[in-house]
């Protein structure tokens, strides 16, 4: 028995095709995707060592103005702001992707288990865990995790995953409760598939539209949180990020040097804004209520 | 009486939550947290000295004993003294929480009030130009980081490169004028970043209520828009609005003010928490975590009672 | 000849959706005389509710829009009235009750508050008088202990009770026209019969005209004098009910009638099923919209839409090239 033979899969298929059609017509969404794509190319270039390799070098005098050599000037110790801002794109994608994928996976698995075993102890525990984690202030959680991991560079990522999976899990849980009453799940039971295979091979794939949108939301939240955590000294430990640049710049702006602040802020704003728009367009395109067609 | 019984039941139902939060904080801050032994023993400690300090700290006790002791501290609200300033933790809280409230309240009220107002305008003109303008601005506002907003407002309003109207940092509530001077820039930054999210959320709620069947019924019986708006739309939107407002209170008291307070050097609970994080001040951290958890349970209770006031379908049984 | 109560001419309503413009009501014309009962029947999605809303000036906008047509109530053109003037008519001279009694009342106010609000608005009574009127009206629609019930919230009433409250509210200002949109569909079978009986009784008592939107042809036969059959946004047949049942002219109507079981154990929740599918409102055919499902369709049926035309000297009208 293959998944393709089940009726809801076919329905899912046409949902995706319709969503794709609708997304293509959404000009704002397409533009946002283009912008996000450009950032991704920049980040990939950094990763492959094509550009911004000299971000850590002291390559000029302190606070050099904008010039052909230093496109956006230099910072307080003479590092090139442009290459630092470009390099930080890679950090943003790294944080965003790790957190988005991690939080979505955890949210999907726990949400699906809670939904499938709704009103049993499994569900109770997941709900309790969500309530508990919601009640711990985010920054405290990061700090506490940083402690217990002995200042590991991943403590920020882990703390974000630990917090961000909750939203995804709530939605997946609700959807799975809806799906498990449907015919195709009952027929899967009837032909004796085991439970885990029903949950993860047949039910979870039908929540993929939720997961995709939630992943984009987590991505944005991660990039925004990174800035604040790095400023507080709880974020990026080695390397460079927009958050670190902005923290550096808090001294510079009081002395009247804005290049560092503006470079990091504008680049970050562009990515977050584009990603938000992309996320909205995606949500619109995938919303079965707006794809209403008889 | 009914409300009292209900509250009691809710508080009891909140116990697993408080236990969970304290367990997690205990695990992360105390059990797996940094080992304090070497800060307390003198130079060149002997093995006995180390063992003594460890038993003072309770490190030699089994897990359950240590956790129960931690719980005892919470129940008796006795967290001991701060490790860095040696001030009593309860007096630190009493001193700093009012500061945080004064700092956060204006932004909180304006952010939600303006959010609801803009959401109403957008919902009323839904699909039209004004709606698109408001929601477009909200999308822009949502994409600006809190830190960036703080710095930008500081440059614009408090620096010699901008209008230079307000003090750069610090806190002073000795006179109303001093309070206004110090609270304006943090408030503007807060409102700027919160408004986008709030407007979006409230618009969704209001549009949902606007398209309900009973709104159509009221229209079909000739009820004028202002009355429909008040009786059918606003009153029915109160449940989600109240939920959002009440549940954000514990967060603004603690996390929301943390960044503002450490940036502007304001002596509130957020700053204290931040300092405790940096110095590893366990008694303070324990107190803050426990306090938030309790605030959350209280918030849950409050929203449930508000539901009952707004929506007759909710029973307090 | 006296002036009819309601004259609808060439009413057309469109919805702008993401996928394109849907014409939910297309060129609908009919009249209702005072005191008569007109049935509006047709498959789900054929535009019955939207027609009713358009008469009341309540088409949700956006996305909906009344593109053209005229609606005259006692000679007064409603489509050009401003909101203020329409509000004075709604509830007092024409009222509409809806399909879903469960959600049609505001859950956070007592039913008394909702009823008196309407009564005071249209009749200028004091609070106490309005309450008295509401209690009397509730008693009239068969609500036991109305002076108690009036202080309950909608969720404390059963579906049938709520629909009775809706009817009481609709009748409380003595409208000349009541549009009842499937008032009994959501109710259980016994309640359905009671509510319908109540409605026809009160209609006679108040001398009010009614447009009854329904799926149930049995109800049409019992309670209505005229019937309009709609298909895919258009009227396909209009006839006095006796003639319609005696001789359905349009193949679609004939199909509907033929598929009613002779002995019905229960009232139908939906129209009987005819083979085939309603055309996609986004891609309507050039010709007759029923042609695809019609056993008698000829080539010329596919070329242009048939107009609604009177049949001989009868009072019936049909939109078919080869009516029965
Ligand atoms: N708010 C809306 N937005 C978009 N399209 C709508 C809207 N309301 C109705 N329509 C469209 O108008 C058409 C007619 O709908 P209507 O509700 O009048 O059907 P109906 O005959 O009352 O059906 P039912 O028997 O199910 O109540 C449908 O095809 C529907 O898609
Ligand atoms: Mg309908």
PDB file of C-alpha atoms in Angstrom, chain A residues 45-274:
ATOM      1  CA  UNK A  45      29.407  32.948  -1.282  1.00  0.00           C
ATOM      2  CA  UNK A  46      30.697  33.734   2.187  1.00  0.00           C
ATOM      3  CA  UNK A  47      30.541  30.087   3.135  1.00  0.00           C
ATOM      4  CA  UNK A  48      32.517  29.101   0.034  1.00  0.00           C
ATOM      5  CA  UNK A  49      35.123  31.786   0.756  1.00  0.00           C
ATOM      6  CA  UNK A  50      34.328  33.828  -2.364  1.00  0.00           C
ATOM      7  CA  UNK A  51      34.002  37.154  -0.601  1.00  0.00           C
ATOM      8  CA  UNK A  52      34.164  38.967   2.717  1.00  0.00           C
ATOM      9  CA  UNK A  53      37.156  36.860   3.693  1.00  0.00           C
ATOM     10  CA  UNK A  54      38.928  39.811   5.294  1.00  0.00           C
ATOM     11  CA  UNK A  55      36.169  40.663   7.759  1.00  0.00           C
ATOM     12  CA  UNK A  56      38.417  40.213  10.799  1.00  0.00           C
ATOM     13  CA  UNK A  57      41.479  42.043   9.485  1.00  0.00           C
ATOM     14  CA  UNK A  58      42.348  45.529  10.578  1.00  0.00           C
ATOM     15  CA  UNK A  59      42.658  47.021   7.135  1.00  0.00           C
ATOM     16  CA  UNK A  60      42.551  50.760   7.691  1.00  0.00           C
ATOM     17  CA  UNK A  61      42.520  53.557  10.227  1.00  0.00           C
ATOM     18  CA  UNK A  62      39.821  53.833  12.875  1.00  0.00           C
ATOM     19  CA  UNK A  63      36.509  55.210  11.581  1.00  0.00           C
ATOM     20  CA  UNK A  64      37.692  55.664   8.021  1.00  0.00           C
ATOM     21  CA  UNK A  65      35.025  57.337   5.875  1.00  0.00           C
ATOM     22  CA  UNK A  66      33.340  55.721   2.903  1.00  0.00           C
ATOM     23  CA  UNK A  67      35.865  55.211   0.085  1.00  0.00           C
ATOM     24  CA  UNK A  68      36.588  53.000  -2.897  1.00  0.00           C
ATOM     25  CA  UNK A  69      38.679  50.786  -0.649  1.00  0.00           C
ATOM     26  CA  UNK A  70      36.225  50.678   2.264  1.00  0.00           C
ATOM     27  CA  UNK A  71      32.781  50.869   0.704  1.00  0.00           C
ATOM     28  CA  UNK A  72      31.099  51.548   4.022  1.00  0.00           C
ATOM     29  CA  UNK A  73      34.094  52.863   5.933  1.00  0.00           C
ATOM     30  CA  UNK A  74      35.715  51.154   8.904  1.00  0.00           C
ATOM     31  CA  UNK A  75      34.764  50.613  12.521  1.00  0.00           C
ATOM     32  CA  UNK A  76      36.335  51.701  15.782  1.00  0.00           C
ATOM     33  CA  UNK A  77      39.401  49.521  15.347  1.00  0.00           C
ATOM     34  CA  UNK A  78      39.722  49.892  11.582  1.00  0.00           C
ATOM     35  CA  UNK A  79      37.944  46.788  10.276  1.00  0.00           C
ATOM     36  CA  UNK A  80      36.069  47.026   6.994  1.00  0.00           C
ATOM     37  CA  UNK A  81      32.351  47.437   7.734  1.00  0.00           C
ATOM     38  CA  UNK A  82      31.186  46.244   4.337  1.00  0.00           C
ATOM     39  CA  UNK A  83      32.872  42.867   4.561  1.00  0.00           C
ATOM     40  CA  UNK A  84      31.716  42.440   8.141  1.00  0.00           C
ATOM     41  CA  UNK A  85      28.120  43.159   7.183  1.00  0.00           C
ATOM     42  CA  UNK A  86      28.360  40.736   4.256  1.00  0.00           C
ATOM     43  CA  UNK A  87      29.991  38.076   6.365  1.00  0.00           C
ATOM     44  CA  UNK A  88      27.198  38.438   8.917  1.00  0.00           C
ATOM     45  CA  UNK A  89      24.675  37.363   6.281  1.00  0.00           C
ATOM     46  CA  UNK A  90      26.135  33.900   6.526  1.00  0.00           C
ATOM     47  CA  UNK A  91      25.755  33.942  10.308  1.00  0.00           C
ATOM     48  CA  UNK A  92      22.147  35.020   9.969  1.00  0.00           C
ATOM     49  CA  UNK A  93      21.367  32.140   7.613  1.00  0.00           C
ATOM     50  CA  UNK A  94      23.211  29.713   9.792  1.00  0.00           C
ATOM     51  CA  UNK A  95      21.289  30.741  12.906  1.00  0.00           C
ATOM     52  CA  UNK A  96      18.011  31.028  11.006  1.00  0.00           C
ATOM     53  CA  UNK A  97      18.298  27.652   9.279  1.00  0.00           C
ATOM     54  CA  UNK A  98      19.523  25.686  12.271  1.00  0.00           C
ATOM     55  CA  UNK A  99      16.791  27.090  14.488  1.00  0.00           C
ATOM     56  CA  UNK A 100      14.032  26.865  11.878  1.00  0.00           C
ATOM     57  CA  UNK A 101      14.825  23.256  11.024  1.00  0.00           C
ATOM     58  CA  UNK A 102      15.366  22.226  14.633  1.00  0.00           C
ATOM     59  CA  UNK A 103      12.272  23.934  16.001  1.00  0.00           C
ATOM     60  CA  UNK A 104      10.097  22.660  13.159  1.00  0.00           C
ATOM     61  CA  UNK A 105      11.285  19.079  13.564  1.00  0.00           C
ATOM     62  CA  UNK A 106      10.781  19.059  17.317  1.00  0.00           C
ATOM     63  CA  UNK A 107       7.434  20.825  16.973  1.00  0.00           C
ATOM     64  CA  UNK A 108       6.268  18.419  14.275  1.00  0.00           C
ATOM     65  CA  UNK A 109       7.184  15.279  16.182  1.00  0.00           C
ATOM     66  CA  UNK A 110       5.886  16.334  19.585  1.00  0.00           C
ATOM     67  CA  UNK A 111       2.823  18.031  18.105  1.00  0.00           C
ATOM     68  CA  UNK A 112       1.968  14.957  16.051  1.00  0.00           C
ATOM     69  CA  UNK A 113       2.396  12.621  19.009  1.00  0.00           C
ATOM     70  CA  UNK A 114       0.261  14.838  21.226  1.00  0.00           C
ATOM     71  CA  UNK A 115      -2.407  15.123  18.540  1.00  0.00           C
ATOM     72  CA  UNK A 116      -2.468  11.422  17.711  1.00  0.00           C
ATOM     73  CA  UNK A 117      -2.596  10.408  21.346  1.00  0.00           C
ATOM     74  CA  UNK A 118      -4.815  13.336  22.291  1.00  0.00           C
ATOM     75  CA  UNK A 119      -6.426  13.127  25.717  1.00  0.00           C
ATOM     76  CA  UNK A 120      -3.919  10.532  26.902  1.00  0.00           C
ATOM     77  CA  UNK A 121      -0.881  10.981  29.140  1.00  0.00           C
ATOM     78  CA  UNK A 122       1.356  11.611  26.109  1.00  0.00           C
ATOM     79  CA  UNK A 123      -0.764  14.612  25.206  1.00  0.00           C
ATOM     80  CA  UNK A 124      -0.889  15.801  28.811  1.00  0.00           C
ATOM     81  CA  UNK A 125       2.881  15.763  29.070  1.00  0.00           C
ATOM     82  CA  UNK A 126       3.423  17.653  25.838  1.00  0.00           C
ATOM     83  CA  UNK A 127       0.851  20.275  26.825  1.00  0.00           C
ATOM     84  CA  UNK A 128       2.430  20.601  30.237  1.00  0.00           C
ATOM     85  CA  UNK A 129       5.859  20.991  28.684  1.00  0.00           C
ATOM     86  CA  UNK A 130       4.580  23.718  26.380  1.00  0.00           C
ATOM     87  CA  UNK A 131       3.010  25.598  29.280  1.00  0.00           C
ATOM     88  CA  UNK A 132       6.154  25.309  31.353  1.00  0.00           C
ATOM     89  CA  UNK A 133       8.514  26.485  28.633  1.00  0.00           C
ATOM     90  CA  UNK A 134       6.140  29.336  27.795  1.00  0.00           C
ATOM     91  CA  UNK A 135       6.376  30.505  31.389  1.00  0.00           C
ATOM     92  CA  UNK A 136      10.163  30.726  31.536  1.00  0.00           C
ATOM     93  CA  UNK A 137      11.366  34.105  30.261  1.00  0.00           C
ATOM     94  CA  UNK A 138      13.197  33.541  26.991  1.00  0.00           C
ATOM     95  CA  UNK A 139      16.375  35.366  27.946  1.00  0.00           C
ATOM     96  CA  UNK A 140      16.612  33.503  31.231  1.00  0.00           C
ATOM     97  CA  UNK A 141      16.245  30.260  29.360  1.00  0.00           C
ATOM     98  CA  UNK A 142      19.082  31.183  27.023  1.00  0.00           C
ATOM     99  CA  UNK A 143      21.244  32.199  29.948  1.00  0.00           C
ATOM    100  CA  UNK A 144      20.435  29.050  31.846  1.00  0.00           C
ATOM    101  CA  UNK A 145      21.136  26.860  28.845  1.00  0.00           C
ATOM    102  CA  UNK A 146      24.359  28.737  28.198  1.00  0.00           C
ATOM    103  CA  UNK A 147      25.356  27.957  31.768  1.00  0.00           C
ATOM    104  CA  UNK A 148      24.613  24.328  31.712  1.00  0.00           C
ATOM    105  CA  UNK A 149      26.329  23.882  28.344  1.00  0.00           C
ATOM    106  CA  UNK A 150      29.458  25.587  29.628  1.00  0.00           C
ATOM    107  CA  UNK A 151      29.295  28.448  27.132  1.00  0.00           C
ATOM    108  CA  UNK A 152      28.943  26.270  24.090  1.00  0.00           C
ATOM    109  CA  UNK A 153      28.525  28.292  20.845  1.00  0.00           C
ATOM    110  CA  UNK A 154      25.303  26.353  20.291  1.00  0.00           C
ATOM    111  CA  UNK A 155      23.561  27.351  23.493  1.00  0.00           C
ATOM    112  CA  UNK A 156      21.779  30.208  21.733  1.00  0.00           C
ATOM    113  CA  UNK A 157      20.540  27.899  18.975  1.00  0.00           C
ATOM    114  CA  UNK A 158      19.403  25.291  21.445  1.00  0.00           C
ATOM    115  CA  UNK A 159      17.579  27.820  23.590  1.00  0.00           C
ATOM    116  CA  UNK A 160      15.736  29.155  20.557  1.00  0.00           C
ATOM    117  CA  UNK A 161      14.765  25.677  19.424  1.00  0.00           C
ATOM    118  CA  UNK A 162      13.565  24.871  22.929  1.00  0.00           C
ATOM    119  CA  UNK A 163      11.301  27.937  22.819  1.00  0.00           C
ATOM    120  CA  UNK A 164      10.236  28.141  19.183  1.00  0.00           C
ATOM    121  CA  UNK A 165       8.980  24.569  18.714  1.00  0.00           C
ATOM    122  CA  UNK A 166       5.955  25.328  20.867  1.00  0.00           C
ATOM    123  CA  UNK A 167       4.022  27.399  18.322  1.00  0.00           C
ATOM    124  CA  UNK A 168       4.545  24.762  15.644  1.00  0.00           C
ATOM    125  CA  UNK A 169       3.576  21.940  17.975  1.00  0.00           C
ATOM    126  CA  UNK A 170       0.295  23.632  18.942  1.00  0.00           C
ATOM    127  CA  UNK A 171      -0.745  23.996  15.302  1.00  0.00           C
ATOM    128  CA  UNK A 172       0.371  20.500  14.308  1.00  0.00           C
ATOM    129  CA  UNK A 173      -1.418  18.995  17.286  1.00  0.00           C
ATOM    130  CA  UNK A 174      -4.669  20.679  16.266  1.00  0.00           C
ATOM    131  CA  UNK A 175      -4.314  19.593  12.655  1.00  0.00           C
ATOM    132  CA  UNK A 176      -3.447  16.009  13.550  1.00  0.00           C
ATOM    133  CA  UNK A 177      -6.510  15.769  15.781  1.00  0.00           C
ATOM    134  CA  UNK A 178      -8.544  16.818  12.767  1.00  0.00           C
ATOM    135  CA  UNK A 179      -6.755  14.480  10.350  1.00  0.00           C
ATOM    136  CA  UNK A 180      -6.864  11.367  12.479  1.00  0.00           C
ATOM    137  CA  UNK A 181     -10.633  11.240  12.212  1.00  0.00           C
ATOM    138  CA  UNK A 182     -10.455  11.173   8.430  1.00  0.00           C
ATOM    139  CA  UNK A 183     -11.156   8.172   6.317  1.00  0.00           C
ATOM    140  CA  UNK A 184      -7.672   7.556   5.001  1.00  0.00           C
ATOM    141  CA  UNK A 185      -6.289   7.252   8.514  1.00  0.00           C
ATOM    142  CA  UNK A 186      -9.012   4.855   9.483  1.00  0.00           C
ATOM    143  CA  UNK A 187      -8.317   2.760   6.427  1.00  0.00           C
ATOM    144  CA  UNK A 188      -4.630   2.779   7.323  1.00  0.00           C
ATOM    145  CA  UNK A 189      -5.604   1.431  10.735  1.00  0.00           C
ATOM    146  CA  UNK A 190      -7.836  -1.119   9.114  1.00  0.00           C
ATOM    147  CA  UNK A 191      -5.098  -2.559   6.929  1.00  0.00           C
ATOM    148  CA  UNK A 192      -3.023  -2.933  10.072  1.00  0.00           C
ATOM    149  CA  UNK A 193      -0.262  -0.385   9.589  1.00  0.00           C
ATOM    150  CA  UNK A 194       1.568   0.257  12.802  1.00  0.00           C
ATOM    151  CA  UNK A 195       0.908   3.475  14.645  1.00  0.00           C
ATOM    152  CA  UNK A 196       4.258   5.168  14.175  1.00  0.00           C
ATOM    153  CA  UNK A 197       4.101   4.559  10.481  1.00  0.00           C
ATOM    154  CA  UNK A 198       0.588   6.004  10.380  1.00  0.00           C
ATOM    155  CA  UNK A 199       1.692   9.091  12.282  1.00  0.00           C
ATOM    156  CA  UNK A 200       4.907   9.800  10.465  1.00  0.00           C
ATOM    157  CA  UNK A 201       4.264   8.426   6.961  1.00  0.00           C
ATOM    158  CA  UNK A 202       0.608   9.261   6.515  1.00  0.00           C
ATOM    159  CA  UNK A 203      -0.521  11.974   8.902  1.00  0.00           C
ATOM    160  CA  UNK A 204       2.509  14.195   9.303  1.00  0.00           C
ATOM    161  CA  UNK A 205       3.098  14.712   5.560  1.00  0.00           C
ATOM    162  CA  UNK A 206      -0.387  16.216   5.414  1.00  0.00           C
ATOM    163  CA  UNK A 207       0.647  18.927   7.850  1.00  0.00           C
ATOM    164  CA  UNK A 208       3.581  19.954   5.697  1.00  0.00           C
ATOM    165  CA  UNK A 209       1.951  23.226   4.695  1.00  0.00           C
ATOM    166  CA  UNK A 210       1.809  24.242   8.354  1.00  0.00           C
ATOM    167  CA  UNK A 211       5.401  23.191   8.930  1.00  0.00           C
ATOM    168  CA  UNK A 212       6.665  25.195   5.975  1.00  0.00           C
ATOM    169  CA  UNK A 213       5.015  28.407   7.126  1.00  0.00           C
ATOM    170  CA  UNK A 214       6.085  27.827  10.727  1.00  0.00           C
ATOM    171  CA  UNK A 215       9.679  27.260   9.595  1.00  0.00           C
ATOM    172  CA  UNK A 216       9.740  30.658   7.903  1.00  0.00           C
ATOM    173  CA  UNK A 217       8.319  32.249  11.043  1.00  0.00           C
ATOM    174  CA  UNK A 218      10.967  30.588  13.224  1.00  0.00           C
ATOM    175  CA  UNK A 219      13.674  31.687  10.802  1.00  0.00           C
ATOM    176  CA  UNK A 220      12.698  35.336  11.184  1.00  0.00           C
ATOM    177  CA  UNK A 221      12.285  35.060  14.941  1.00  0.00           C
ATOM    178  CA  UNK A 222      15.753  33.502  15.210  1.00  0.00           C
ATOM    179  CA  UNK A 223      17.438  36.305  13.273  1.00  0.00           C
ATOM    180  CA  UNK A 224      15.684  38.933  15.357  1.00  0.00           C
ATOM    181  CA  UNK A 225      16.489  37.211  18.630  1.00  0.00           C
ATOM    182  CA  UNK A 226      20.132  36.806  17.666  1.00  0.00           C
ATOM    183  CA  UNK A 227      20.562  40.586  17.589  1.00  0.00           C
ATOM    184  CA  UNK A 228      19.248  41.044  21.099  1.00  0.00           C
ATOM    185  CA  UNK A 229      21.043  38.046  22.555  1.00  0.00           C
ATOM    186  CA  UNK A 230      24.346  39.060  20.978  1.00  0.00           C
ATOM    187  CA  UNK A 231      23.946  42.547  22.401  1.00  0.00           C
ATOM    188  CA  UNK A 232      23.402  41.047  25.829  1.00  0.00           C
ATOM    189  CA  UNK A 233      26.460  38.862  25.404  1.00  0.00           C
ATOM    190  CA  UNK A 234      24.436  35.652  25.208  1.00  0.00           C
ATOM    191  CA  UNK A 235      24.448  35.180  21.448  1.00  0.00           C
ATOM    192  CA  UNK A 236      27.100  34.606  18.813  1.00  0.00           C
ATOM    193  CA  UNK A 237      30.345  33.706  20.521  1.00  0.00           C
ATOM    194  CA  UNK A 238      32.868  33.610  17.702  1.00  0.00           C
ATOM    195  CA  UNK A 239      32.521  35.026  14.233  1.00  0.00           C
ATOM    196  CA  UNK A 240      30.565  38.089  13.339  1.00  0.00           C
ATOM    197  CA  UNK A 241      26.886  38.895  13.193  1.00  0.00           C
ATOM    198  CA  UNK A 242      24.601  41.848  12.688  1.00  0.00           C
ATOM    199  CA  UNK A 243      23.811  41.713  16.384  1.00  0.00           C
ATOM    200  CA  UNK A 244      27.488  41.992  17.294  1.00  0.00           C
ATOM    201  CA  UNK A 245      27.930  44.841  14.813  1.00  0.00           C
ATOM    202  CA  UNK A 246      25.011  46.697  16.337  1.00  0.00           C
ATOM    203  CA  UNK A 247      26.378  46.191  19.840  1.00  0.00           C
ATOM    204  CA  UNK A 248      29.730  47.564  18.660  1.00  0.00           C
ATOM    205  CA  UNK A 249      27.942  50.493  17.157  1.00  0.00           C
ATOM    206  CA  UNK A 250      26.240  51.550  20.388  1.00  0.00           C
ATOM    207  CA  UNK A 251      29.463  53.300  21.388  1.00  0.00           C
ATOM    208  CA  UNK A 252      30.122  54.624  17.917  1.00  0.00           C
ATOM    209  CA  UNK A 253      26.755  56.289  17.434  1.00  0.00           C
ATOM    210  CA  UNK A 254      27.248  58.371  20.554  1.00  0.00           C
ATOM    211  CA  UNK A 255      30.486  59.630  19.008  1.00  0.00           C
ATOM    212  CA  UNK A 256      28.674  60.412  15.772  1.00  0.00           C
ATOM    213  CA  UNK A 257      29.781  57.445  13.613  1.00  0.00           C
ATOM    214  CA  UNK A 258      26.775  55.693  12.145  1.00  0.00           C
ATOM    215  CA  UNK A 259      28.181  53.490   9.373  1.00  0.00           C
ATOM    216  CA  UNK A 260      28.378  50.311  11.407  1.00  0.00           C
ATOM    217  CA  UNK A 261      24.883  50.767  12.807  1.00  0.00           C
ATOM    218  CA  UNK A 262      23.288  51.617   9.482  1.00  0.00           C
ATOM    219  CA  UNK A 263      25.028  48.840   7.542  1.00  0.00           C
ATOM    220  CA  UNK A 264      23.953  46.125   9.954  1.00  0.00           C
ATOM    221  CA  UNK A 265      20.458  47.534  10.514  1.00  0.00           C
ATOM    222  CA  UNK A 266      19.630  47.989   6.839  1.00  0.00           C
ATOM    223  CA  UNK A 267      20.912  44.571   5.788  1.00  0.00           C
ATOM    224  CA  UNK A 268      19.074  42.912   8.619  1.00  0.00           C
ATOM    225  CA  UNK A 269      15.879  44.853   8.012  1.00  0.00           C
ATOM    226  CA  UNK A 270      15.959  43.876   4.340  1.00  0.00           C
ATOM    227  CA  UNK A 271      16.246  40.167   5.078  1.00  0.00           C
ATOM    228  CA  UNK A 272      13.676  40.157   7.872  1.00  0.00           C
ATOM    229  CA  UNK A 273      11.198  42.209   5.879  1.00  0.00           C
ATOM    230  CA  UNK A 274      11.588  40.051   2.761  1.00  0.00           C
TER     231      UNK A 274
END
